[in-house]
Amino acid sequence: MSKQIFISGLTLLSVLFATATGGSAELAPGVSTLTIKRIERTKAPASTNNRQVASASERSMAYVRQGLAAQKSGNDRLALEYYYLAVKLDRTNAVAFMAAGNLLGDTDEGISCMKAAALLFQRQENQQGYELATSWLAEHGASE
């Protein structure tokens, strides 16, 4: 059962990455474009106020911090759940994608998460984050 939950979380991370990049990412097995369209329809309206956006971003980073704490204590499954919640709350949270990618390592999902982090850092003009993500990808034999 826990393996199924873990795989579902990875699939959802993949779907969230695909929607964050405009659907240009490779989808996880079993994920259709209909799933992405359904997620697109549930996006928050573009006219949200800045306080709501800041609040979502802050809560997302709180999930990342909880995930890092869980990972440090040896609970990788809980850490991945926190990273998933962070990405679900703020799909532009490059730090969450980076943390998930680092946790998942040399798997397809880990590399996809790190590629998402690199892309998001690049879009946000965060040179340090971009360099960290691309060097991780190079160390793991993956290109950007």
Short mmCIF file of C-alpha atoms in Angstrom, two decimals:
data_model
loop_
_atom_site.label_atom_id
_atom_site.label_comp_id
_atom_site.label_asym_id
_atom_site.label_seq_id
_atom_site.Cartn_x
_atom_site.Cartn_y
_atom_site.Cartn_z
CA MET A 1 0.00 0.00 0.00
CA SER A 2 2.74 2.51 0.92
CA LYS A 3 4.55 1.73 -2.36
CA GLN A 4 1.35 2.59 -4.23
CA ILE A 5 1.06 5.89 -2.35
CA PHE A 6 4.72 6.64 -3.10
CA ILE A 7 4.22 5.96 -6.83
CA SER A 8 1.04 8.09 -6.83
CA GLY A 9 3.01 10.95 -5.30
CA LEU A 10 5.67 10.63 -7.98
CA THR A 11 3.03 10.59 -10.70
CA LEU A 12 1.43 13.71 -9.25
CA LEU A 13 4.82 15.45 -9.05
CA SER A 14 5.28 14.61 -12.71
CA VAL A 15 1.85 16.03 -13.59
CA LEU A 16 2.51 19.18 -11.59
CA PHE A 17 5.85 19.61 -13.35
CA ALA A 18 4.14 19.20 -16.71
CA THR A 19 1.55 21.84 -15.88
CA ALA A 20 4.19 24.21 -14.47
CA THR A 21 6.12 23.98 -17.74
CA GLY A 22 3.07 24.39 -19.93
CA GLY A 23 2.68 20.68 -20.64
CA SER A 24 6.07 20.41 -22.35
CA ALA A 25 7.41 17.76 -19.98
CA GLU A 26 7.29 14.03 -20.48
CA LEU A 27 4.40 12.60 -18.52
CA ALA A 28 4.61 9.74 -16.10
CA PRO A 29 3.18 6.43 -17.31
CA GLY A 30 -0.59 6.41 -17.04
CA VAL A 31 -0.96 10.20 -16.97
CA SER A 32 -3.00 11.55 -19.83
CA THR A 33 -3.37 15.03 -21.22
CA LEU A 34 -6.95 14.95 -19.90
CA THR A 35 -5.50 14.81 -16.39
CA ILE A 36 -3.45 17.90 -17.11
CA LYS A 37 -6.46 19.72 -18.60
CA ARG A 38 -8.45 18.87 -15.47
CA ILE A 39 -5.67 20.34 -13.33
CA GLU A 40 -5.49 23.42 -15.57
CA ARG A 41 -9.21 24.06 -15.01
CA THR A 42 -8.75 23.98 -11.25
CA LYS A 43 -5.97 26.58 -11.24
CA ALA A 44 -6.53 29.67 -9.15
CA PRO A 45 -7.82 32.63 -11.17
CA ALA A 46 -5.21 35.06 -12.42
CA SER A 47 -6.80 37.88 -10.45
CA THR A 48 -5.78 36.61 -6.99
CA ASN A 49 -4.51 39.31 -4.70
CA ASN A 50 -0.85 39.53 -3.70
CA ARG A 51 -1.50 38.62 -0.06
CA GLN A 52 -2.99 35.26 -1.08
CA VAL A 53 -0.07 34.54 -3.39
CA ALA A 54 2.48 35.44 -0.71
CA SER A 55 0.64 33.33 1.81
CA ALA A 56 0.62 30.30 -0.52
CA SER A 57 4.31 30.77 -1.23
CA GLU A 58 5.12 31.04 2.47
CA ARG A 59 3.07 27.94 3.30
CA SER A 60 4.74 26.08 0.46
CA MET A 61 8.18 26.90 1.86
CA ALA A 62 7.00 25.78 5.31
CA TYR A 63 6.19 22.38 3.76
CA VAL A 64 9.68 22.27 2.25
CA ARG A 65 11.23 22.97 5.66
CA GLN A 66 9.09 20.20 7.20
CA GLY A 67 10.17 17.87 4.40
CA LEU A 68 13.83 18.63 5.00
CA ALA A 69 13.37 17.97 8.72
CA ALA A 70 11.63 14.65 7.97
CA GLN A 71 14.38 13.68 5.56
CA LYS A 72 17.04 14.59 8.12
CA SER A 73 15.33 12.33 10.67
CA GLY A 74 15.35 9.48 8.13
CA ASN A 75 11.70 9.53 7.08
CA ASP A 76 12.04 9.84 3.30
CA ARG A 77 8.42 8.90 2.61
CA LEU A 78 7.11 11.71 4.82
CA ALA A 79 9.64 14.11 3.29
CA LEU A 80 8.37 13.31 -0.21
CA GLU A 81 4.79 13.90 0.94
CA TYR A 82 5.77 17.34 2.26
CA TYR A 83 7.56 18.19 -1.00
CA TYR A 84 4.48 17.10 -2.94
CA LEU A 85 2.28 19.35 -0.78
CA ALA A 86 4.70 22.24 -1.33
CA VAL A 87 4.57 21.80 -5.10
CA LYS A 88 0.81 21.35 -5.08
CA LEU A 89 0.44 24.64 -3.21
CA ASP A 90 2.97 26.58 -5.32
CA ARG A 91 3.97 25.02 -8.63
CA THR A 92 6.71 27.62 -9.05
CA ASN A 93 8.52 26.51 -5.87
CA ALA A 94 11.83 25.49 -7.40
CA VAL A 95 13.25 24.62 -3.97
CA ALA A 96 10.54 21.97 -3.49
CA PHE A 97 11.32 20.43 -6.88
CA MET A 98 15.03 20.51 -6.05
CA ALA A 99 14.53 18.84 -2.66
CA ALA A 100 12.31 16.15 -4.20
CA GLY A 101 14.80 15.57 -7.01
CA ASN A 102 17.66 15.24 -4.58
CA LEU A 103 15.67 12.78 -2.46
CA LEU A 104 14.62 10.65 -5.43
CA GLY A 105 18.15 10.60 -6.85
CA ASP A 106 19.00 8.86 -10.11
CA THR A 107 15.43 7.80 -10.86
CA ASP A 108 13.52 9.23 -13.82
CA GLU A 109 11.32 11.10 -11.35
CA GLY A 110 14.32 12.54 -9.50
CA ILE A 111 15.91 13.78 -12.69
CA SER A 112 12.57 15.23 -13.88
CA CYS A 113 12.16 17.09 -10.60
CA MET A 114 15.68 18.50 -10.81
CA LYS A 115 15.10 19.56 -14.42
CA ALA A 116 11.95 21.34 -13.25
CA ALA A 117 13.96 23.07 -10.52
CA ALA A 118 16.58 24.21 -13.05
CA LEU A 119 13.91 25.53 -15.40
CA LEU A 120 12.07 27.36 -12.63
CA PHE A 121 15.29 28.84 -11.22
CA GLN A 122 16.19 30.02 -14.72
CA ARG A 123 12.76 31.64 -15.21
CA GLN A 124 13.07 33.30 -11.80
CA GLU A 125 16.58 34.51 -12.70
CA ASN A 126 18.02 32.77 -9.63
CA GLN A 127 21.54 32.07 -10.89
CA GLN A 128 22.75 30.27 -7.75
CA GLY A 129 19.76 27.89 -7.72
CA TYR A 130 20.09 27.31 -11.45
CA GLU A 131 23.78 26.45 -11.10
CA LEU A 132 23.11 24.06 -8.21
CA ALA A 133 20.39 22.24 -10.17
CA THR A 134 22.41 22.01 -13.39
CA SER A 135 25.54 20.81 -11.58
CA TRP A 136 23.43 18.11 -9.85
CA LEU A 137 22.09 17.08 -13.25
CA ALA A 138 25.62 16.96 -14.70
CA GLU A 139 26.84 14.82 -11.77
CA HIS A 140 23.99 12.39 -12.41
CA GLY A 141 24.60 12.19 -16.16
CA ALA A 142 21.49 14.11 -17.15
CA SER A 143 21.34 17.16 -19.35
CA GLU A 144 19.16 20.16 -18.69
#
